[in-house]
Every structure is written in structure tokens, then in C-alpha cells.
């Protein structure tokens, strides 16, 4: 399969640089076949909440997703165009609207079945004034019926954006002290906490058991620590392990320097 993927859907002669899969059987099996586990596979987990929808938060509708994706993509492209002195090559899966709608289509299919045709009209949340805005695009994932014994259903925050975040869209080893030393802006902290509370509200309303965010930026981790939110940080060892196979310029092997994967987020999972 690894050989076939080198030219799979390579339209117009565009080279295929690699393949990413998400292992649910740990890290070793696919590593033997060339898909090495990503350096980090962690997430933050929050409980659903008996909280009101925060008054400062605007709910994101389906027709607003494309604009938020476009704004986020501009930020990623700007970060990727700036060199990282210690890393030659980086790779990122862009969080475009097609990725989001794929997850939302799965959400709506399951919701119709479980809730008698009802589907969620809130697809995320946004708070704060321009320049300091925080927004999230989310999806509800039902692994079983909410009435089943020990359900394990999740509201995934597919994409979390903090406009003023200088630590975002960077590999963790490259986040410098100048990016992390500044005091947390209280306005941004308030918006971040409200966004998570909105997600907790939706998790409760749609009978989900937890809220998850994959690979928060360094700033988002600081905001989580300094907030009043209850949470766990979990390093995944068995399930949803991002595993990367990078192709070289010939049939024999890999790249001279393998890319560092930026933004190991749930929107890229499939």
C-alpha cells in the first residue's frame, strides 16, 4: 500500500509528499510498515456542564464555517511562510471547510437517527472583539446510543483559533520563551473560558459524555491552566495515534529530513 500511495490521486504531476493515518491499535504495528507515530498525540478533556450558554458568545451557524476556515487558513499560511531556524521542513493539513463539513455530515446522520430527525444547528462558537477573538468549530460524535450502558460520546472541538496566539501553528520545540513569557490577556482568557463553557453546554444538551480538544497550542494550554475549568490532559497511547509516512524523491526511501507535522488536530482525523 505504501508504494501505491506514492502516486495516488497525484493529479497534474503534483508529487505526493506522504501519508497520514490514525491508528487505533497502538504505535508499533504501523511503525513497522513505515508510518511512524507523531511526536505528540495528546488532548484536553472537559466534562459536560450544567451551564447556561454564555451571553458573550455568538453561536456559529453552518453558513459561517467557510469564512472562519478562510480566516484560520490565512493565519496558518502566514505561520508556515516564516522560517523555523531549527526545523527545515514542516507539513500541515489545512483546516478547510471540506474537512469540517465531512465531520458535520457524520454528526447530522447520527443525530437524525438518534433524535428522530433533529440535527444540531450550532456548529461552534465565537467570542471577543476583533484582534482578540477566540472561536471554535465543533462536531458531535456518537459512538453508541446515549441510552446504552456506559456511553462514550464526545463533542470534539475540531478547530480552536485564538487570534492573538503567537504560539499557534508551530511545532512545540520551536515555541520560544518570547512567545510564552508574556502575561495572559484577561480578555482572551475570558473569551477562551466562555468558548469551552459553550461547548460544555452543547455536550450536555446533546447527551454527550465529554468535550475534547486535540493538541492545544502552548497559549491554549496556559489559558486552560489559568481558567476555572475542570479538565484532564491525556496522552493517547492506543487510539487515534497520528502516524506519518513521508516519501522521498526516489523509490528507495524517505526524505533527508522528515517533516514535522503541525496541528495534529481532530479535523484532520478520518
PDB file of C-alpha atoms in Angstrom:
ATOM      1  CA  UNK A   1       0.000   0.000   0.000  1.00  0.00           C
ATOM      2  CA  UNK A   2       2.837   2.391   0.791  1.00  0.00           C
ATOM      3  CA  UNK A   3       4.107   2.113  -2.800  1.00  0.00           C
ATOM      4  CA  UNK A   4       0.631   2.639  -4.276  1.00  0.00           C
ATOM      5  CA  UNK A   5       0.108   5.781  -2.205  1.00  0.00           C
ATOM      6  CA  UNK A   6       3.178   7.463  -3.723  1.00  0.00           C
ATOM      7  CA  UNK A   7       1.151   8.277  -6.846  1.00  0.00           C
ATOM      8  CA  UNK A   8      -2.417   8.001  -5.511  1.00  0.00           C
ATOM      9  CA  UNK A   9      -4.579  10.890  -6.758  1.00  0.00           C
ATOM     10  CA  UNK A  10      -1.439  12.733  -7.898  1.00  0.00           C
ATOM     11  CA  UNK A  11      -3.195  14.950 -10.422  1.00  0.00           C
ATOM     12  CA  UNK A  12      -1.187  17.025 -12.855  1.00  0.00           C
ATOM     13  CA  UNK A  13       2.137  15.642 -11.731  1.00  0.00           C
ATOM     14  CA  UNK A  14       1.861  17.115  -8.226  1.00  0.00           C
ATOM     15  CA  UNK A  15       4.111  14.989  -6.011  1.00  0.00           C
ATOM     16  CA  UNK A  16       2.676  13.138  -3.037  1.00  0.00           C
ATOM     17  CA  UNK A  17       4.809  14.015  -0.023  1.00  0.00           C
ATOM     18  CA  UNK A  18       3.425  11.432   2.352  1.00  0.00           C
ATOM     19  CA  UNK A  19       0.542   9.698   4.053  1.00  0.00           C
ATOM     20  CA  UNK A  20      -1.014  10.144   7.488  1.00  0.00           C
ATOM     21  CA  UNK A  21      -3.206   7.555   9.157  1.00  0.00           C
ATOM     22  CA  UNK A  22      -4.742   7.359  12.618  1.00  0.00           C
ATOM     23  CA  UNK A  23      -4.035   4.092  14.373  1.00  0.00           C
ATOM     24  CA  UNK A  24      -6.465   2.571  16.863  1.00  0.00           C
ATOM     25  CA  UNK A  25      -4.121  -0.350  17.576  1.00  0.00           C
ATOM     26  CA  UNK A  26      -1.248   1.466  19.214  1.00  0.00           C
ATOM     27  CA  UNK A  27       2.017   2.731  17.770  1.00  0.00           C
ATOM     28  CA  UNK A  28       4.061  -0.342  16.870  1.00  0.00           C
ATOM     29  CA  UNK A  29       2.174  -2.133  14.077  1.00  0.00           C
ATOM     30  CA  UNK A  30       2.058   0.706  11.561  1.00  0.00           C
ATOM     31  CA  UNK A  31       5.520   1.924  12.562  1.00  0.00           C
ATOM     32  CA  UNK A  32       6.907  -1.365  11.226  1.00  0.00           C
ATOM     33  CA  UNK A  33       5.265  -0.547   7.881  1.00  0.00           C
ATOM     34  CA  UNK A  34       6.731   2.959   7.751  1.00  0.00           C
ATOM     35  CA  UNK A  35       4.023   5.048   9.448  1.00  0.00           C
ATOM     36  CA  UNK A  36       5.871   6.421  12.452  1.00  0.00           C
ATOM     37  CA  UNK A  37       3.801   7.785  15.354  1.00  0.00           C
ATOM     38  CA  UNK A  38       3.731  11.540  15.652  1.00  0.00           C
ATOM     39  CA  UNK A  39       5.843  13.012  18.430  1.00  0.00           C
ATOM     40  CA  UNK A  40       2.724  14.113  20.317  1.00  0.00           C
ATOM     41  CA  UNK A  41      -0.791  12.665  20.448  1.00  0.00           C
ATOM     42  CA  UNK A  42      -2.468  14.420  23.353  1.00  0.00           C
ATOM     43  CA  UNK A  43      -5.773  16.070  24.084  1.00  0.00           C
ATOM     44  CA  UNK A  44      -7.558  18.015  26.789  1.00  0.00           C
ATOM     45  CA  UNK A  45     -10.821  16.621  28.087  1.00  0.00           C
ATOM     46  CA  UNK A  46     -13.600  18.574  29.811  1.00  0.00           C
ATOM     47  CA  UNK A  47     -16.842  17.273  31.362  1.00  0.00           C
ATOM     48  CA  UNK A  48     -20.247  18.316  30.023  1.00  0.00           C
ATOM     49  CA  UNK A  49     -21.669  21.158  32.058  1.00  0.00           C
ATOM     50  CA  UNK A  50     -24.922  22.282  33.640  1.00  0.00           C
ATOM     51  CA  UNK A  51     -24.185  25.816  32.478  1.00  0.00           C
ATOM     52  CA  UNK A  52     -26.133  28.387  30.532  1.00  0.00           C
ATOM     53  CA  UNK A  53     -24.931  29.406  27.095  1.00  0.00           C
ATOM     54  CA  UNK A  54     -22.539  32.325  27.838  1.00  0.00           C
ATOM     55  CA  UNK A  55     -24.082  35.665  26.908  1.00  0.00           C
ATOM     56  CA  UNK A  56     -20.792  36.901  25.404  1.00  0.00           C
ATOM     57  CA  UNK A  57     -20.623  34.005  22.924  1.00  0.00           C
ATOM     58  CA  UNK A  58     -22.092  34.029  19.423  1.00  0.00           C
ATOM     59  CA  UNK A  59     -23.173  30.595  18.161  1.00  0.00           C
ATOM     60  CA  UNK A  60     -21.635  29.640  14.818  1.00  0.00           C
ATOM     61  CA  UNK A  61     -24.108  28.510  12.150  1.00  0.00           C
ATOM     62  CA  UNK A  62     -23.290  26.244   9.216  1.00  0.00           C
ATOM     63  CA  UNK A  63     -23.150  29.147   6.759  1.00  0.00           C
ATOM     64  CA  UNK A  64     -20.466  30.879   8.860  1.00  0.00           C
ATOM     65  CA  UNK A  65     -17.996  27.984   8.827  1.00  0.00           C
ATOM     66  CA  UNK A  66     -16.429  28.768   5.449  1.00  0.00           C
ATOM     67  CA  UNK A  67     -15.461  32.307   6.482  1.00  0.00           C
ATOM     68  CA  UNK A  68     -13.908  31.132   9.754  1.00  0.00           C
ATOM     69  CA  UNK A  69     -11.981  28.428   7.904  1.00  0.00           C
ATOM     70  CA  UNK A  70     -10.693  31.024   5.439  1.00  0.00           C
ATOM     71  CA  UNK A  71      -9.553  33.323   8.245  1.00  0.00           C
ATOM     72  CA  UNK A  72      -7.825  30.452  10.003  1.00  0.00           C
ATOM     73  CA  UNK A  73      -6.132  29.301   6.808  1.00  0.00           C
ATOM     74  CA  UNK A  74      -4.639  32.767   6.286  1.00  0.00           C
ATOM     75  CA  UNK A  75      -3.114  32.571   9.769  1.00  0.00           C
ATOM     76  CA  UNK A  76      -1.664  29.114   9.105  1.00  0.00           C
ATOM     77  CA  UNK A  77      -0.160  30.108   5.754  1.00  0.00           C
ATOM     78  CA  UNK A  78       1.458  33.154   7.361  1.00  0.00           C
ATOM     79  CA  UNK A  79       2.981  30.999  10.104  1.00  0.00           C
ATOM     80  CA  UNK A  80       4.193  28.368   7.633  1.00  0.00           C
ATOM     81  CA  UNK A  81       5.833  31.022   5.439  1.00  0.00           C
ATOM     82  CA  UNK A  82       8.012  32.177   8.348  1.00  0.00           C
ATOM     83  CA  UNK A  83      11.170  30.065   8.736  1.00  0.00           C
ATOM     84  CA  UNK A  84      11.822  27.986  11.839  1.00  0.00           C
ATOM     85  CA  UNK A  85      15.598  28.046  12.433  1.00  0.00           C
ATOM     86  CA  UNK A  86      15.864  24.552  13.909  1.00  0.00           C
ATOM     87  CA  UNK A  87      13.443  22.752  11.559  1.00  0.00           C
ATOM     88  CA  UNK A  88      13.895  22.643   7.803  1.00  0.00           C
ATOM     89  CA  UNK A  89      10.620  21.053   6.739  1.00  0.00           C
ATOM     90  CA  UNK A  90       7.101  21.290   8.142  1.00  0.00           C
ATOM     91  CA  UNK A  91       3.805  19.866   6.945  1.00  0.00           C
ATOM     92  CA  UNK A  92       0.233  20.769   7.825  1.00  0.00           C
ATOM     93  CA  UNK A  93      -3.216  19.562   6.816  1.00  0.00           C
ATOM     94  CA  UNK A  94      -5.173  22.729   6.133  1.00  0.00           C
ATOM     95  CA  UNK A  95      -8.425  23.020   8.125  1.00  0.00           C
ATOM     96  CA  UNK A  96     -10.562  23.892   5.123  1.00  0.00           C
ATOM     97  CA  UNK A  97     -14.336  23.862   5.001  1.00  0.00           C
ATOM     98  CA  UNK A  98     -14.446  20.423   3.344  1.00  0.00           C
ATOM     99  CA  UNK A  99     -12.763  18.859   6.374  1.00  0.00           C
ATOM    100  CA  UNK A 100     -15.279  20.477   8.713  1.00  0.00           C
ATOM    101  CA  UNK A 101     -18.308  19.559   6.626  1.00  0.00           C
ATOM    102  CA  UNK A 102     -17.195  15.916   6.435  1.00  0.00           C
ATOM    103  CA  UNK A 103     -17.315  15.691  10.225  1.00  0.00           C
ATOM    104  CA  UNK A 104     -20.574  17.630  10.403  1.00  0.00           C
ATOM    105  CA  UNK A 105     -22.195  15.307   7.842  1.00  0.00           C
ATOM    106  CA  UNK A 106     -21.364  12.350  10.106  1.00  0.00           C
ATOM    107  CA  UNK A 107     -22.795  14.273  13.058  1.00  0.00           C
ATOM    108  CA  UNK A 108     -26.047  15.059  11.286  1.00  0.00           C
ATOM    109  CA  UNK A 109     -26.531  11.498  10.030  1.00  0.00           C
ATOM    110  CA  UNK A 110     -26.189  10.100  13.563  1.00  0.00           C
ATOM    111  CA  UNK A 111     -28.286  12.866  15.137  1.00  0.00           C
ATOM    112  CA  UNK A 112     -31.204  12.256  12.769  1.00  0.00           C
ATOM    113  CA  UNK A 113     -31.188   8.577  13.657  1.00  0.00           C
ATOM    114  CA  UNK A 114     -30.885   9.052  17.432  1.00  0.00           C
ATOM    115  CA  UNK A 115     -33.131  12.090  17.900  1.00  0.00           C
ATOM    116  CA  UNK A 116     -35.900  11.375  15.422  1.00  0.00           C
ATOM    117  CA  UNK A 117     -34.777  13.680  12.627  1.00  0.00           C
ATOM    118  CA  UNK A 118     -33.464  16.510  14.811  1.00  0.00           C
ATOM    119  CA  UNK A 119     -29.999  17.885  13.990  1.00  0.00           C
ATOM    120  CA  UNK A 120     -27.852  20.479  15.815  1.00  0.00           C
ATOM    121  CA  UNK A 121     -27.945  23.979  14.354  1.00  0.00           C
ATOM    122  CA  UNK A 122     -24.980  25.219  16.419  1.00  0.00           C
ATOM    123  CA  UNK A 123     -21.674  24.241  14.794  1.00  0.00           C
ATOM    124  CA  UNK A 124     -19.321  26.171  17.050  1.00  0.00           C
ATOM    125  CA  UNK A 125     -18.871  29.410  18.963  1.00  0.00           C
ATOM    126  CA  UNK A 126     -17.042  32.743  18.725  1.00  0.00           C
ATOM    127  CA  UNK A 127     -16.298  35.377  21.369  1.00  0.00           C
ATOM    128  CA  UNK A 128     -14.234  38.531  21.826  1.00  0.00           C
ATOM    129  CA  UNK A 129     -13.571  41.643  19.818  1.00  0.00           C
ATOM    130  CA  UNK A 130     -11.644  41.635  16.502  1.00  0.00           C
ATOM    131  CA  UNK A 131      -7.946  41.059  17.051  1.00  0.00           C
ATOM    132  CA  UNK A 132      -8.629  39.143  20.245  1.00  0.00           C
ATOM    133  CA  UNK A 133     -11.345  36.814  19.042  1.00  0.00           C
ATOM    134  CA  UNK A 134     -11.500  33.173  20.038  1.00  0.00           C
ATOM    135  CA  UNK A 135     -13.544  30.717  18.030  1.00  0.00           C
ATOM    136  CA  UNK A 136     -14.188  27.007  17.797  1.00  0.00           C
ATOM    137  CA  UNK A 137     -15.764  24.722  15.223  1.00  0.00           C
ATOM    138  CA  UNK A 138     -17.099  21.539  16.754  1.00  0.00           C
ATOM    139  CA  UNK A 139     -18.831  18.269  15.978  1.00  0.00           C
ATOM    140  CA  UNK A 140     -20.785  15.722  17.989  1.00  0.00           C
ATOM    141  CA  UNK A 141     -19.603  12.133  17.685  1.00  0.00           C
ATOM    142  CA  UNK A 142     -21.871   9.298  18.778  1.00  0.00           C
ATOM    143  CA  UNK A 143     -20.054   6.007  19.249  1.00  0.00           C
ATOM    144  CA  UNK A 144     -23.240   4.490  20.660  1.00  0.00           C
ATOM    145  CA  UNK A 145     -26.772   5.409  21.652  1.00  0.00           C
ATOM    146  CA  UNK A 146     -26.902   7.788  24.656  1.00  0.00           C
ATOM    147  CA  UNK A 147     -29.224   5.312  26.412  1.00  0.00           C
ATOM    148  CA  UNK A 148     -26.695   2.486  26.114  1.00  0.00           C
ATOM    149  CA  UNK A 149     -24.810   1.266  29.156  1.00  0.00           C
ATOM    150  CA  UNK A 150     -21.636   3.339  29.699  1.00  0.00           C
ATOM    151  CA  UNK A 151     -21.872   5.526  26.570  1.00  0.00           C
ATOM    152  CA  UNK A 152     -18.672   7.213  25.405  1.00  0.00           C
ATOM    153  CA  UNK A 153     -19.882  10.004  23.143  1.00  0.00           C
ATOM    154  CA  UNK A 154     -17.815  13.115  22.519  1.00  0.00           C
ATOM    155  CA  UNK A 155     -18.121  16.728  21.445  1.00  0.00           C
ATOM    156  CA  UNK A 156     -14.888  17.298  19.541  1.00  0.00           C
ATOM    157  CA  UNK A 157     -13.597  20.813  19.071  1.00  0.00           C
ATOM    158  CA  UNK A 158     -12.281  20.304  15.563  1.00  0.00           C
ATOM    159  CA  UNK A 159     -10.524  23.644  15.384  1.00  0.00           C
ATOM    160  CA  UNK A 160      -9.809  26.218  18.087  1.00  0.00           C
ATOM    161  CA  UNK A 161      -8.427  29.596  17.000  1.00  0.00           C
ATOM    162  CA  UNK A 162      -7.116  32.357  19.258  1.00  0.00           C
ATOM    163  CA  UNK A 163      -6.433  35.365  17.047  1.00  0.00           C
ATOM    164  CA  UNK A 164      -3.633  36.768  19.208  1.00  0.00           C
ATOM    165  CA  UNK A 165      -1.910  33.392  19.722  1.00  0.00           C
ATOM    166  CA  UNK A 166       1.777  33.625  18.776  1.00  0.00           C
ATOM    167  CA  UNK A 167       2.344  30.006  19.806  1.00  0.00           C
ATOM    168  CA  UNK A 168      -0.210  28.599  17.349  1.00  0.00           C
ATOM    169  CA  UNK A 169       0.676  26.786  14.125  1.00  0.00           C
ATOM    170  CA  UNK A 170       4.178  25.996  15.352  1.00  0.00           C
ATOM    171  CA  UNK A 171       5.939  22.773  16.296  1.00  0.00           C
ATOM    172  CA  UNK A 172       6.197  22.599  20.058  1.00  0.00           C
ATOM    173  CA  UNK A 173      10.036  22.525  20.180  1.00  0.00           C
ATOM    174  CA  UNK A 174      10.083  25.838  18.278  1.00  0.00           C
ATOM    175  CA  UNK A 175       7.886  27.819  20.629  1.00  0.00           C
ATOM    176  CA  UNK A 176      10.298  30.324  22.117  1.00  0.00           C
ATOM    177  CA  UNK A 177      10.411  31.950  25.516  1.00  0.00           C
ATOM    178  CA  UNK A 178       9.346  35.261  23.969  1.00  0.00           C
ATOM    179  CA  UNK A 179       6.063  33.578  22.967  1.00  0.00           C
ATOM    180  CA  UNK A 180       5.328  32.173  26.410  1.00  0.00           C
ATOM    181  CA  UNK A 181       6.689  34.715  28.895  1.00  0.00           C
ATOM    182  CA  UNK A 182       4.035  37.404  28.441  1.00  0.00           C
ATOM    183  CA  UNK A 183       1.179  37.597  30.910  1.00  0.00           C
ATOM    184  CA  UNK A 184      -2.110  36.126  29.758  1.00  0.00           C
ATOM    185  CA  UNK A 185      -4.527  38.758  28.454  1.00  0.00           C
ATOM    186  CA  UNK A 186      -7.594  38.647  30.746  1.00  0.00           C
ATOM    187  CA  UNK A 187      -9.930  39.415  27.825  1.00  0.00           C
ATOM    188  CA  UNK A 188      -8.585  36.445  25.873  1.00  0.00           C
ATOM    189  CA  UNK A 189      -8.784  34.241  28.962  1.00  0.00           C
ATOM    190  CA  UNK A 190     -12.421  35.218  29.457  1.00  0.00           C
ATOM    191  CA  UNK A 191     -13.288  34.527  25.823  1.00  0.00           C
ATOM    192  CA  UNK A 192     -11.484  31.184  25.876  1.00  0.00           C
ATOM    193  CA  UNK A 193     -13.271  30.064  29.030  1.00  0.00           C
ATOM    194  CA  UNK A 194     -16.626  31.121  27.575  1.00  0.00           C
ATOM    195  CA  UNK A 195     -15.965  29.140  24.385  1.00  0.00           C
ATOM    196  CA  UNK A 196     -15.258  25.990  26.404  1.00  0.00           C
ATOM    197  CA  UNK A 197     -18.356  26.583  28.536  1.00  0.00           C
ATOM    198  CA  UNK A 198     -20.424  26.889  25.354  1.00  0.00           C
ATOM    199  CA  UNK A 199     -19.035  23.516  24.240  1.00  0.00           C
ATOM    200  CA  UNK A 200     -19.864  22.028  27.646  1.00  0.00           C
ATOM    201  CA  UNK A 201     -23.395  23.421  27.332  1.00  0.00           C
ATOM    202  CA  UNK A 202     -23.813  21.753  23.945  1.00  0.00           C
ATOM    203  CA  UNK A 203     -22.353  18.485  25.206  1.00  0.00           C
ATOM    204  CA  UNK A 204     -24.953  18.386  27.963  1.00  0.00           C
ATOM    205  CA  UNK A 205     -27.793  19.403  25.647  1.00  0.00           C
ATOM    206  CA  UNK A 206     -26.944  16.678  23.124  1.00  0.00           C
ATOM    207  CA  UNK A 207     -26.258  13.950  25.696  1.00  0.00           C
ATOM    208  CA  UNK A 208     -22.521  13.714  25.135  1.00  0.00           C
ATOM    209  CA  UNK A 209     -20.148  12.488  27.819  1.00  0.00           C
ATOM    210  CA  UNK A 210     -17.139  14.745  27.357  1.00  0.00           C
ATOM    211  CA  UNK A 211     -15.554  17.563  25.355  1.00  0.00           C
ATOM    212  CA  UNK A 212     -12.160  17.020  23.722  1.00  0.00           C
ATOM    213  CA  UNK A 213      -9.594  19.328  22.126  1.00  0.00           C
ATOM    214  CA  UNK A 214      -6.590  17.760  20.418  1.00  0.00           C
ATOM    215  CA  UNK A 215      -3.113  19.297  20.708  1.00  0.00           C
ATOM    216  CA  UNK A 216      -3.855  22.695  22.191  1.00  0.00           C
ATOM    217  CA  UNK A 217      -1.266  25.376  21.482  1.00  0.00           C
ATOM    218  CA  UNK A 218       1.064  26.465  24.262  1.00  0.00           C
ATOM    219  CA  UNK A 219      -1.088  29.545  24.872  1.00  0.00           C
ATOM    220  CA  UNK A 220      -4.300  27.496  24.902  1.00  0.00           C
ATOM    221  CA  UNK A 221      -2.710  25.198  27.476  1.00  0.00           C
ATOM    222  CA  UNK A 222      -1.829  28.207  29.643  1.00  0.00           C
ATOM    223  CA  UNK A 223      -5.371  29.521  29.328  1.00  0.00           C
ATOM    224  CA  UNK A 224      -6.725  26.131  30.348  1.00  0.00           C
ATOM    225  CA  UNK A 225      -4.436  26.049  33.388  1.00  0.00           C
ATOM    226  CA  UNK A 226      -5.382  29.577  34.466  1.00  0.00           C
ATOM    227  CA  UNK A 227      -9.109  29.133  33.918  1.00  0.00           C
ATOM    228  CA  UNK A 228     -11.639  27.824  36.422  1.00  0.00           C
ATOM    229  CA  UNK A 229     -12.404  24.852  34.160  1.00  0.00           C
ATOM    230  CA  UNK A 230     -12.084  21.239  35.290  1.00  0.00           C
ATOM    231  CA  UNK A 231     -10.068  19.174  32.825  1.00  0.00           C
ATOM    232  CA  UNK A 232      -7.682  16.310  32.195  1.00  0.00           C
ATOM    233  CA  UNK A 233      -4.705  16.233  29.847  1.00  0.00           C
ATOM    234  CA  UNK A 234      -4.336  12.825  28.226  1.00  0.00           C
ATOM    235  CA  UNK A 235      -1.518  11.462  26.059  1.00  0.00           C
ATOM    236  CA  UNK A 236      -3.050   8.855  23.757  1.00  0.00           C
ATOM    237  CA  UNK A 237      -1.096   5.608  23.549  1.00  0.00           C
ATOM    238  CA  UNK A 238      -3.519   3.292  21.743  1.00  0.00           C
ATOM    239  CA  UNK A 239      -6.298   5.126  19.900  1.00  0.00           C
ATOM    240  CA  UNK A 240      -6.218   7.940  17.330  1.00  0.00           C
ATOM    241  CA  UNK A 241      -2.441   7.879  17.005  1.00  0.00           C
ATOM    242  CA  UNK A 242      -1.405  10.167  14.141  1.00  0.00           C
ATOM    243  CA  UNK A 243       1.147   8.138  12.186  1.00  0.00           C
ATOM    244  CA  UNK A 244       3.168   9.592   9.318  1.00  0.00           C
ATOM    245  CA  UNK A 245       4.803   8.020   6.267  1.00  0.00           C
ATOM    246  CA  UNK A 246       6.918  10.503   4.314  1.00  0.00           C
ATOM    247  CA  UNK A 247       8.050   9.833   0.742  1.00  0.00           C
ATOM    248  CA  UNK A 248      11.456  10.665  -0.708  1.00  0.00           C
ATOM    249  CA  UNK A 249      12.424  11.573  -4.246  1.00  0.00           C
ATOM    250  CA  UNK A 250      13.123   8.003  -5.286  1.00  0.00           C
ATOM    251  CA  UNK A 251      11.676   4.558  -4.732  1.00  0.00           C
ATOM    252  CA  UNK A 252      14.187   3.553  -2.092  1.00  0.00           C
ATOM    253  CA  UNK A 253      13.479   5.591   0.969  1.00  0.00           C
ATOM    254  CA  UNK A 254      12.390   8.591   2.933  1.00  0.00           C
ATOM    255  CA  UNK A 255      13.280  12.216   2.945  1.00  0.00           C
ATOM    256  CA  UNK A 256      16.661  13.503   4.074  1.00  0.00           C
ATOM    257  CA  UNK A 257      14.817  15.336   6.842  1.00  0.00           C
ATOM    258  CA  UNK A 258      11.304  14.183   7.611  1.00  0.00           C
ATOM    259  CA  UNK A 259       8.753  16.981   8.005  1.00  0.00           C
ATOM    260  CA  UNK A 260       7.404  17.937  11.399  1.00  0.00           C
ATOM    261  CA  UNK A 261       3.614  17.674  11.456  1.00  0.00           C
ATOM    262  CA  UNK A 262       1.971  20.922  12.539  1.00  0.00           C
ATOM    263  CA  UNK A 263      -1.506  20.966  14.113  1.00  0.00           C
ATOM    264  CA  UNK A 264      -2.319  17.369  14.965  1.00  0.00           C
ATOM    265  CA  UNK A 265      -5.991  18.314  15.373  1.00  0.00           C
ATOM    266  CA  UNK A 266      -9.165  16.272  15.192  1.00  0.00           C
ATOM    267  CA  UNK A 267     -10.384  17.970  11.990  1.00  0.00           C
ATOM    268  CA  UNK A 268      -7.691  16.001  10.119  1.00  0.00           C
ATOM    269  CA  UNK A 269      -8.815  12.648  11.532  1.00  0.00           C
ATOM    270  CA  UNK A 270     -10.740  10.380   9.217  1.00  0.00           C
TER     271      UNK A 270
END
